[in-house]
Amino acid sequence: MMNVKYTINLVIGDLFKVKNIFIKSIESTIEVIKWFNNHSQALGMLKDVQQMKFAKILCLVLPVLTCWTSHYLSVCHLIAIEIAFKQLLLDSRNTVLLCAGEKADAKGKAQEVINILEGYYFWSDLRRIKDHLEPLAVAANVMQSDNACLDIVVITLVNLCQIYLDPACQFDPAIASAVLASLKKWWANCDQPIFILAIVFNPYICTSFFRAHQPIGKPDDDFHSKFMKYTRRAGDWSDEGMLLTYHKNVAIKKHTFVNLINFTPSGPTASAPRGKQALIEMAMQILSITPNSAPTEHIFSQFGVKHTKHRNRTHPDKIRKEVLVKSDTTSKYGLPPRHKWKFGDDDSDNDNTHVMDVPSSGPSDTLTSPSSSALLPHPGQLNFASIAAEIIQEAQQGSESCPQPTIITTQPQPLTNISLTLKDLFYYPTPSDASSASATALTEYWRIGEQGLNNESEFQDFMNNDTFASST
């Protein structure tokens, strides 16, 4: 089973193949951010305009991660202060130009940045980039979660299909076709049966997520009776029997979603028939799968903090226990709030920088946990063109390594992955079906992904503000 963390990267690679203008616009965005961050007088003027217009200051986030979502967030930050840029150039265009200094090449670079900001299509192109990439950025946030189990992966992919199929979104037809074709290609080459079972074994969804006349049809008559009762929500498998409403209300109070592996259907399981217990164990095994490396990467990062080159006498087993206890505590109670350093009693009066609180609890803890050190600028960062080229190459290699299966026999064949397409297999609710189980599942996890992306944006703004304040 492939690491789904990179699934969205492959989709982005296919998208960049058909829309090269996105790469050019994002590179222009980075040039603007770099120039203003390197010229304190121009940056100070921009901050003054923000304070006057918005009564708060947002930083220009310079992307340093070799990840396209970091560049997407930089575009979003730039769009958020579009009015401030336009007002600055309207009032003080010549002053901004003089901030570059006396050298001809420096003046030329300043003029180039101003030309970018005054470009006729620059801001409209950035808004198009944001609109077209936002669903994929949310999906990437969900996919890299520690809790991105198989059912959440399928729900996220179905959500993407619904969004890019919706004519009301007014996506570029070439982009929508590229995204849908890439999703179809990934679904055709994944282990579909286990993903489908993960959806079925989610008691909040069960079979409501599938079309009434989908290709796989109904189970055979000799299928296990317990499974049939489960699909019909009968007996111990009813909503009341599994306490679904109770678990949902508890999750809402904690501002998270229901972790399905933390509860099993109510009833005396010790004396239950073997078939029921086997079905429960099978469901728990499938729902426990996290098809990405995010949890492992987080744990090993904590190992590195605890067990360093100069502090290495603690036994690895003890380090492991300490890290697991810390991770469990953080997941339950969140991180303690981090406050900006104060170097004097008067700093708070003179500081106009708008600093966000680091998110300490809620859905974002399970969906994002960015590293603060990775957000600090460094001189050796890659430009976006090289990052986009690498993503496109990965997408191309993914296409070549996963050829479509061919059927060369004339004998009757069972349904293949090609037959079970995302479009034909799953039910896509309409606005009138907003209360259906399918619509609830689609919107619930998507909202959590959006919240995680917003928290990541706030975290980047916090770190950049904190770095700026510490250096002044």
Coordinates of C-alpha atoms in Angstrom, one line a residue:
M1 CA 0.0 0.0 0.0
M2 CA 1.4 3.4 -1.0
N3 CA 2.0 6.3 1.3
V4 CA -1.1 8.5 0.7
K5 CA 0.8 11.5 2.1
Y6 CA 2.3 11.8 -1.4
T7 CA -1.0 11.2 -3.3
I8 CA -1.9 14.9 -3.4
N9 CA 1.7 15.7 -4.5
L10 CA 1.1 13.5 -7.6
V11 CA -2.2 15.3 -8.3
I12 CA -0.4 18.7 -8.0
G13 CA 2.3 17.4 -10.4
D14 CA -0.4 16.6 -13.0
L15 CA -1.9 20.0 -12.4
F16 CA 1.3 21.9 -13.0
K17 CA 1.8 20.0 -16.2
V18 CA -1.2 21.8 -17.7
K19 CA -0.9 25.2 -15.9
N20 CA 2.7 26.4 -16.0
I21 CA 1.5 30.0 -15.3
F22 CA 0.9 28.9 -11.7
I23 CA 4.6 28.3 -11.3
K24 CA 5.5 31.7 -12.7
S25 CA 3.0 33.5 -10.5
I26 CA 4.2 31.7 -7.3
E27 CA 7.8 32.6 -8.2
S28 CA 6.8 36.2 -8.6
T29 CA 5.2 36.1 -5.2
I30 CA 8.4 34.8 -3.6
E31 CA 10.4 37.5 -5.3
V32 CA 8.1 40.2 -3.8
I33 CA 8.3 38.6 -0.3
K34 CA 12.1 38.3 -0.4
W35 CA 12.6 41.9 -1.5
F36 CA 10.4 43.4 1.2
N37 CA 11.8 41.2 3.9
N38 CA 15.3 42.3 2.9
H39 CA 14.6 46.0 2.9
S40 CA 13.5 47.1 6.4
Q41 CA 12.5 50.6 5.4
A42 CA 10.0 49.4 2.7
L43 CA 8.8 46.6 5.1
G44 CA 8.2 49.2 7.8
M45 CA 6.2 51.4 5.5
L46 CA 4.1 48.3 4.5
K47 CA 3.5 47.5 8.2
D48 CA 2.4 51.1 8.9
V49 CA -0.1 50.9 6.1
Q50 CA -1.4 47.6 7.5
Q51 CA -1.8 49.1 10.9
M52 CA -3.8 52.0 9.5
K53 CA -6.0 49.8 7.2
F54 CA -6.4 46.6 9.3
A55 CA -5.4 47.7 12.9
K56 CA -3.1 44.6 12.8
I57 CA 0.0 43.5 11.0
L58 CA 0.4 40.3 9.0
C59 CA 3.9 39.1 8.1
L60 CA 5.1 38.3 4.6
V61 CA 5.7 34.5 5.0
L62 CA 8.8 33.4 3.1
P63 CA 8.3 29.7 2.2
V64 CA 11.4 27.6 3.1
L65 CA 9.9 24.1 3.2
T66 CA 10.4 22.1 0.0
C67 CA 6.6 21.6 0.1
W68 CA 4.1 23.2 -2.2
T69 CA 1.6 23.9 0.6
S70 CA 4.1 26.3 2.2
H71 CA 4.2 28.3 -1.0
Y72 CA 0.4 28.2 -1.2
L73 CA 0.2 29.7 2.3
S74 CA 2.6 32.5 1.2
V75 CA 0.3 33.3 -1.7
C76 CA -2.7 33.4 0.8
H77 CA -0.8 35.8 3.1
L78 CA 0.1 38.1 0.1
I79 CA -3.6 38.2 -1.0
A80 CA -4.6 39.1 2.5
I81 CA -2.6 42.3 2.4
E82 CA -3.3 43.2 -1.3
I83 CA -5.0 46.4 -0.3
A84 CA -2.0 47.5 1.8
F85 CA 0.4 46.9 -1.1
K86 CA -1.8 49.0 -3.5
Q87 CA -2.2 51.8 -1.0
L88 CA 1.6 51.8 -0.3
L89 CA 2.4 52.2 -4.0
L90 CA -0.3 54.7 -4.5
D91 CA 1.0 57.0 -1.7
S92 CA 4.7 56.3 -1.7
R93 CA 5.8 54.6 -4.9
N94 CA 8.9 56.7 -5.4
T95 CA 9.9 56.3 -1.7
V96 CA 9.7 52.5 -2.0
L97 CA 11.9 52.7 -5.1
L98 CA 14.5 54.7 -3.2
C99 CA 14.6 52.1 -0.4
A100 CA 16.7 49.9 -2.7
G101 CA 19.7 52.2 -2.5
E102 CA 21.9 54.0 -5.0
K103 CA 23.3 51.0 -7.0
A104 CA 21.8 50.6 -10.5
D105 CA 21.2 46.9 -10.2
A106 CA 19.5 47.4 -6.8
K107 CA 17.2 50.0 -8.3
G108 CA 16.5 47.7 -11.2
K109 CA 15.4 44.9 -8.8
A110 CA 13.2 47.3 -6.9
Q111 CA 11.6 48.4 -10.2
E112 CA 11.0 44.8 -11.1
V113 CA 9.2 44.1 -7.8
I114 CA 7.1 47.2 -8.2
N115 CA 6.2 46.1 -11.8
I116 CA 5.1 42.7 -10.4
L117 CA 2.8 44.3 -7.9
E118 CA 1.4 46.7 -10.5
G119 CA 1.0 44.0 -13.1
Y120 CA -2.5 43.9 -14.6
Y121 CA -3.0 40.1 -14.0
F122 CA -0.8 39.6 -10.9
W123 CA -3.4 39.8 -8.2
S124 CA -6.1 38.1 -10.2
D125 CA -3.7 35.2 -11.0
L126 CA -2.9 34.8 -7.3
R127 CA -6.6 34.6 -6.5
R128 CA -7.0 31.9 -9.2
I129 CA -4.1 30.0 -7.7
K130 CA -5.7 30.2 -4.3
D131 CA -9.1 29.1 -5.5
H132 CA -7.8 26.2 -7.6
L133 CA -5.2 24.9 -5.0
E134 CA -7.2 25.4 -1.8
P135 CA -9.1 22.1 -2.0
L136 CA -5.9 20.2 -2.6
A137 CA -4.2 22.1 0.3
V138 CA -7.0 21.1 2.6
A139 CA -6.8 17.5 1.4
A140 CA -3.0 17.4 1.9
N141 CA -3.5 18.6 5.4
V142 CA -5.9 15.8 6.1
M143 CA -3.7 13.2 4.4
Q144 CA -0.7 14.0 6.5
S145 CA -2.6 13.7 9.8
D146 CA -1.7 11.1 12.4
N147 CA -5.4 10.0 12.3
A148 CA -5.7 9.7 8.5
C149 CA -7.1 6.2 8.5
L150 CA -8.3 4.5 5.3
D151 CA -11.9 5.7 5.6
I152 CA -10.8 9.3 6.0
V153 CA -8.5 9.0 2.9
V154 CA -11.5 7.7 0.8
I155 CA -13.8 10.5 2.1
T156 CA -11.1 13.1 1.3
L157 CA -10.7 11.8 -2.3
V158 CA -14.5 11.7 -2.8
N159 CA -14.7 15.2 -1.5
L160 CA -12.1 16.3 -4.1
C161 CA -14.0 14.6 -6.9
Q162 CA -17.2 16.3 -5.8
I163 CA -15.5 19.8 -5.6
Y164 CA -13.8 19.5 -9.0
L165 CA -16.9 18.1 -10.7
D166 CA -19.1 20.9 -9.4
P167 CA -19.7 23.5 -12.2
A168 CA -20.6 26.1 -9.6
C169 CA -16.9 26.3 -8.5
Q170 CA -16.0 27.6 -12.0
F171 CA -12.7 25.9 -12.1
D172 CA -10.5 26.0 -15.3
P173 CA -11.7 23.0 -17.3
A174 CA -8.2 21.9 -18.0
I175 CA -7.3 22.0 -14.3
A176 CA -10.4 20.2 -13.2
S177 CA -9.9 17.5 -15.9
A178 CA -6.2 17.0 -14.8
V179 CA -7.2 16.7 -11.1
L180 CA -10.0 14.2 -11.8
A181 CA -7.8 12.2 -14.1
S182 CA -5.1 12.0 -11.5
L183 CA -7.5 10.9 -8.8
K184 CA -9.0 8.3 -11.1
K185 CA -5.5 7.0 -11.9
W186 CA -4.6 6.7 -8.2
W187 CA -7.9 5.0 -7.3
A188 CA -7.5 2.5 -10.1
N189 CA -4.1 1.4 -8.8
C190 CA -4.7 1.3 -5.1
D191 CA -6.0 -1.6 -2.9
Q192 CA -9.6 -0.8 -3.4
P193 CA -11.2 -3.7 -1.4
I194 CA -9.6 -2.6 1.9
F195 CA -10.5 1.0 1.3
I196 CA -14.1 0.1 0.6
L197 CA -14.3 -2.1 3.7
A198 CA -12.9 0.8 5.8
I199 CA -15.8 2.9 4.6
V200 CA -18.3 0.1 5.4
F201 CA -16.9 -0.5 8.8
N202 CA -17.3 3.2 9.8
P203 CA -20.6 2.9 11.7
Y204 CA -21.5 6.5 11.0
I205 CA -21.4 5.8 7.2
C206 CA -21.9 2.1 6.7
T207 CA -23.4 1.6 3.2
S208 CA -24.9 5.1 2.9
F209 CA -21.8 6.3 1.1
F210 CA -22.3 4.1 -1.9
R211 CA -24.6 4.6 -4.9
A212 CA -27.8 2.5 -5.0
H213 CA -26.8 0.9 -8.3
Q214 CA -23.0 0.9 -7.9
P215 CA -21.0 -1.8 -9.8
I216 CA -20.3 -4.1 -6.9
G217 CA -24.0 -4.8 -6.2
K218 CA -25.2 -6.3 -3.0
P219 CA -23.5 -9.0 -1.0
D220 CA -24.1 -12.7 -1.8
D221 CA -26.8 -14.5 0.1
D222 CA -24.3 -16.7 1.8
F223 CA -22.4 -13.7 3.2
H224 CA -22.0 -13.7 7.0
S225 CA -25.3 -12.9 8.8
K226 CA -23.6 -10.6 11.2
F227 CA -22.2 -8.5 8.4
M228 CA -25.7 -8.3 6.8
K229 CA -27.1 -7.1 10.2
Y230 CA -24.4 -4.5 10.4
T231 CA -25.1 -3.1 6.9
R232 CA -28.8 -2.9 7.9
R233 CA -28.0 -1.3 11.3
A234 CA -30.0 -4.0 13.1
G235 CA -29.8 -5.4 16.6
D236 CA -26.4 -4.7 18.3
W237 CA -25.3 -2.8 15.3
S238 CA -28.1 -0.1 15.5
D239 CA -27.2 3.5 16.2
E240 CA -28.5 3.1 19.7
G241 CA -26.6 -0.1 20.3
M242 CA -23.3 1.3 19.3
L243 CA -23.9 4.6 21.1
L244 CA -23.1 6.6 18.0
T245 CA -24.9 9.8 19.2
Y246 CA -23.0 9.7 22.6
H247 CA -19.6 9.4 21.0
K248 CA -20.4 12.1 18.5
N249 CA -21.5 14.5 21.2
V250 CA -18.3 13.8 23.2
A251 CA -16.2 14.5 20.1
I252 CA -18.0 17.8 19.4
K253 CA -17.4 19.0 23.0
K254 CA -13.7 18.2 22.5
H255 CA -13.7 20.0 19.1
T256 CA -12.4 16.9 17.3
F257 CA -13.9 13.9 15.4
V258 CA -14.8 10.5 16.6
N259 CA -11.8 8.1 16.8
L260 CA -13.5 4.9 15.7
I261 CA -10.9 2.6 17.1
N262 CA -11.6 3.9 20.7
F263 CA -15.0 2.3 20.9
T264 CA -16.7 -1.0 19.9
P265 CA -20.4 -1.8 19.8
S266 CA -21.9 -2.2 23.2
G267 CA -22.9 -5.5 24.6
P268 CA -21.4 -8.5 26.4
T269 CA -18.6 -9.2 23.9
A270 CA -17.1 -11.9 26.2
S271 CA -20.1 -14.2 25.5
A272 CA -20.9 -12.9 22.0
P273 CA -20.9 -15.3 19.1
R274 CA -17.6 -15.8 17.3
G275 CA -19.0 -14.2 14.1
K276 CA -19.7 -10.9 15.9
Q277 CA -16.4 -10.7 17.6
A278 CA -14.5 -11.6 14.4
L279 CA -16.4 -8.9 12.6
I280 CA -15.4 -6.4 15.3
E281 CA -11.8 -7.4 15.2
M282 CA -11.7 -7.2 11.5
A283 CA -13.2 -3.7 11.5
M284 CA -10.7 -2.5 14.2
Q285 CA -7.8 -3.9 12.2
I286 CA -8.8 -2.1 9.1
L287 CA -9.7 1.2 10.8
S288 CA -6.4 1.2 12.7
I289 CA -4.4 1.4 9.5
T290 CA -2.8 4.9 8.9
P291 CA -1.5 4.8 5.3
N292 CA 1.1 7.6 5.8
S293 CA 4.4 8.0 7.6
A294 CA 3.4 11.1 9.7
P295 CA 3.0 9.3 13.1
T296 CA 6.4 7.6 12.6
E297 CA 8.1 10.8 11.6
H298 CA 6.7 12.6 14.6
I299 CA 7.8 9.9 17.0
F300 CA 11.4 9.8 15.6
S301 CA 11.6 13.5 15.7
Q302 CA 10.9 13.4 19.4
F303 CA 13.4 10.6 19.8
G304 CA 16.0 13.0 18.3
V305 CA 15.1 15.7 20.8
K306 CA 15.4 13.3 23.8
H307 CA 18.4 11.2 22.6
T308 CA 21.1 13.4 21.2
K309 CA 24.8 12.9 20.4
H310 CA 25.9 14.3 23.8
R311 CA 22.9 13.0 25.8
N312 CA 22.8 9.4 24.9
R313 CA 23.2 7.3 28.1
T314 CA 19.5 6.7 28.6
H315 CA 18.3 3.3 27.3
P316 CA 16.3 3.5 24.1
D317 CA 13.4 1.7 25.7
K318 CA 13.1 4.4 28.3
I319 CA 13.3 7.1 25.7
R320 CA 10.6 5.4 23.7
K321 CA 8.3 5.3 26.8
E322 CA 9.0 8.9 27.6
V323 CA 8.2 10.0 24.1
L324 CA 5.0 8.0 23.9
V325 CA 3.8 9.4 27.2
K326 CA 4.5 12.9 26.1
S327 CA 2.8 12.4 22.7
D328 CA -0.3 11.0 24.5
T329 CA -0.4 13.9 27.0
T330 CA -0.1 16.4 24.1
S331 CA -2.8 14.8 22.2
K332 CA -5.2 14.9 25.2
Y333 CA -4.3 18.3 26.7
G334 CA -2.5 20.2 23.9
L335 CA 0.7 22.1 23.9
P336 CA 1.3 24.9 26.4
P337 CA 0.9 28.4 24.9
R338 CA 4.1 30.0 23.7
H339 CA 4.5 33.7 24.4
K340 CA 6.8 36.1 22.7
W341 CA 10.0 37.1 24.6
K342 CA 9.9 40.4 26.3
F343 CA 13.2 42.4 26.6
G344 CA 11.7 45.3 28.6
D345 CA 8.6 46.6 30.3
D346 CA 8.0 49.1 27.5
D347 CA 8.2 46.5 24.6
S348 CA 4.5 45.7 24.8
D349 CA 3.5 49.4 24.4
N350 CA 5.7 50.0 21.4
D351 CA 5.1 46.7 19.6
N352 CA 2.4 47.0 17.0
T353 CA 3.1 43.5 15.6
H354 CA 0.0 41.3 15.6
V355 CA 1.1 38.0 17.1
M356 CA -1.1 34.9 17.0
D357 CA -1.3 32.5 19.9
V358 CA 0.0 29.1 19.0
P359 CA -2.9 26.7 18.7
S360 CA -2.8 24.4 21.7
S361 CA -5.7 22.1 21.3
G362 CA -8.4 21.0 19.0
P363 CA -8.4 19.4 15.6
S364 CA -5.2 21.1 14.5
D365 CA -3.1 19.0 16.9
T366 CA -4.0 15.9 15.1
L367 CA -3.8 17.4 11.6
T368 CA -0.7 19.6 11.7
S369 CA 2.3 19.9 13.9
P370 CA 4.8 22.1 11.9
S371 CA 8.4 22.4 13.1
S372 CA 9.3 25.9 14.1
S373 CA 12.9 25.5 13.0
A374 CA 11.8 24.6 9.5
L375 CA 10.0 27.9 9.2
L376 CA 13.1 30.1 9.7
P377 CA 14.6 31.5 6.4
H378 CA 17.9 30.2 5.3
P379 CA 20.0 31.2 2.2
G380 CA 20.1 27.8 0.6
Q381 CA 16.4 27.4 -0.1
L382 CA 15.2 26.1 -3.4
N383 CA 13.1 28.2 -5.8
F384 CA 9.6 27.1 -6.6
A385 CA 10.4 26.2 -10.2
S386 CA 12.8 23.5 -9.1
I387 CA 10.2 22.2 -6.5
A388 CA 7.5 22.2 -9.1
A389 CA 9.7 20.3 -11.6
E390 CA 10.4 17.7 -9.0
I391 CA 6.7 17.3 -8.2
I392 CA 6.0 16.9 -12.0
Q393 CA 8.7 14.4 -12.3
E394 CA 7.3 12.4 -9.4
A395 CA 3.9 12.4 -11.0
Q396 CA 5.4 11.2 -14.3
Q397 CA 7.3 8.4 -12.5
G398 CA 4.1 7.4 -10.7
S399 CA 2.3 7.1 -14.0
E400 CA 5.0 5.0 -15.5
S401 CA 5.4 2.7 -12.4
C402 CA 1.6 2.0 -12.3
P403 CA 0.5 0.8 -15.7
Q404 CA -3.1 0.1 -16.3
P405 CA -3.8 -3.7 -16.2
T406 CA -4.9 -5.2 -19.4
I407 CA -7.4 -8.1 -19.8
I408 CA -6.3 -10.5 -22.5
T409 CA -8.8 -13.4 -21.9
T410 CA -12.3 -13.8 -23.3
Q411 CA -13.5 -15.6 -20.2
P412 CA -15.9 -13.8 -17.8
Q413 CA -13.9 -11.7 -15.4
P414 CA -14.7 -10.2 -12.0
L415 CA -15.0 -6.5 -11.6
T416 CA -11.6 -4.9 -11.7
N417 CA -10.3 -1.6 -10.2
I418 CA -11.0 0.1 -13.5
S419 CA -14.7 -0.8 -13.2
L420 CA -15.0 0.6 -9.6
T421 CA -14.4 4.3 -10.4
L422 CA -14.8 7.0 -7.7
K423 CA -17.5 8.7 -9.9
D424 CA -19.6 5.5 -10.2
L425 CA -19.1 3.8 -6.9
F426 CA -19.8 6.6 -4.4
Y427 CA -22.9 8.8 -3.8
Y428 CA -22.3 12.5 -4.1
P429 CA -25.0 14.4 -2.1
T430 CA -26.7 17.4 -3.5
P431 CA -27.4 20.6 -1.5
S432 CA -30.9 19.2 -0.7
D433 CA -29.3 16.2 0.9
A434 CA -27.2 18.2 3.4
S435 CA -28.5 16.1 6.3
S436 CA -27.6 12.7 4.8
A437 CA -24.9 10.5 6.4
S438 CA -22.8 10.9 3.2
A439 CA -23.0 14.7 3.3
T440 CA -22.2 14.8 7.0
A441 CA -19.1 12.6 6.6
L442 CA -17.9 14.7 3.7
T443 CA -18.3 18.1 5.5
E444 CA -17.1 17.0 8.9
Y445 CA -13.6 15.8 8.0
W446 CA -13.3 18.6 5.4
R447 CA -14.0 21.3 8.0
I448 CA -11.3 19.8 10.3
G449 CA -8.9 19.9 7.4
E450 CA -9.7 23.6 6.8
Q451 CA -9.2 24.4 10.4
G452 CA -5.8 22.6 10.4
L453 CA -4.7 24.6 7.4
N454 CA -5.8 27.8 9.0
N455 CA -3.9 26.9 12.2
E456 CA -0.8 26.2 10.1
S457 CA -1.1 29.6 8.5
E458 CA -1.5 31.3 11.9
F459 CA 1.5 29.3 13.2
Q460 CA 3.7 30.6 10.3
D461 CA 2.6 34.1 11.0
F462 CA 3.4 33.7 14.7
M463 CA 6.8 32.3 14.0
N464 CA 7.7 35.1 11.5
N465 CA 6.5 37.7 13.9
D466 CA 8.4 36.2 16.7
T467 CA 11.6 36.0 14.6
F468 CA 11.2 39.6 13.5
A469 CA 10.6 40.8 17.1
S470 CA 13.6 38.9 18.4
S471 CA 15.9 40.3 15.8
T472 CA 15.0 44.0 16.3

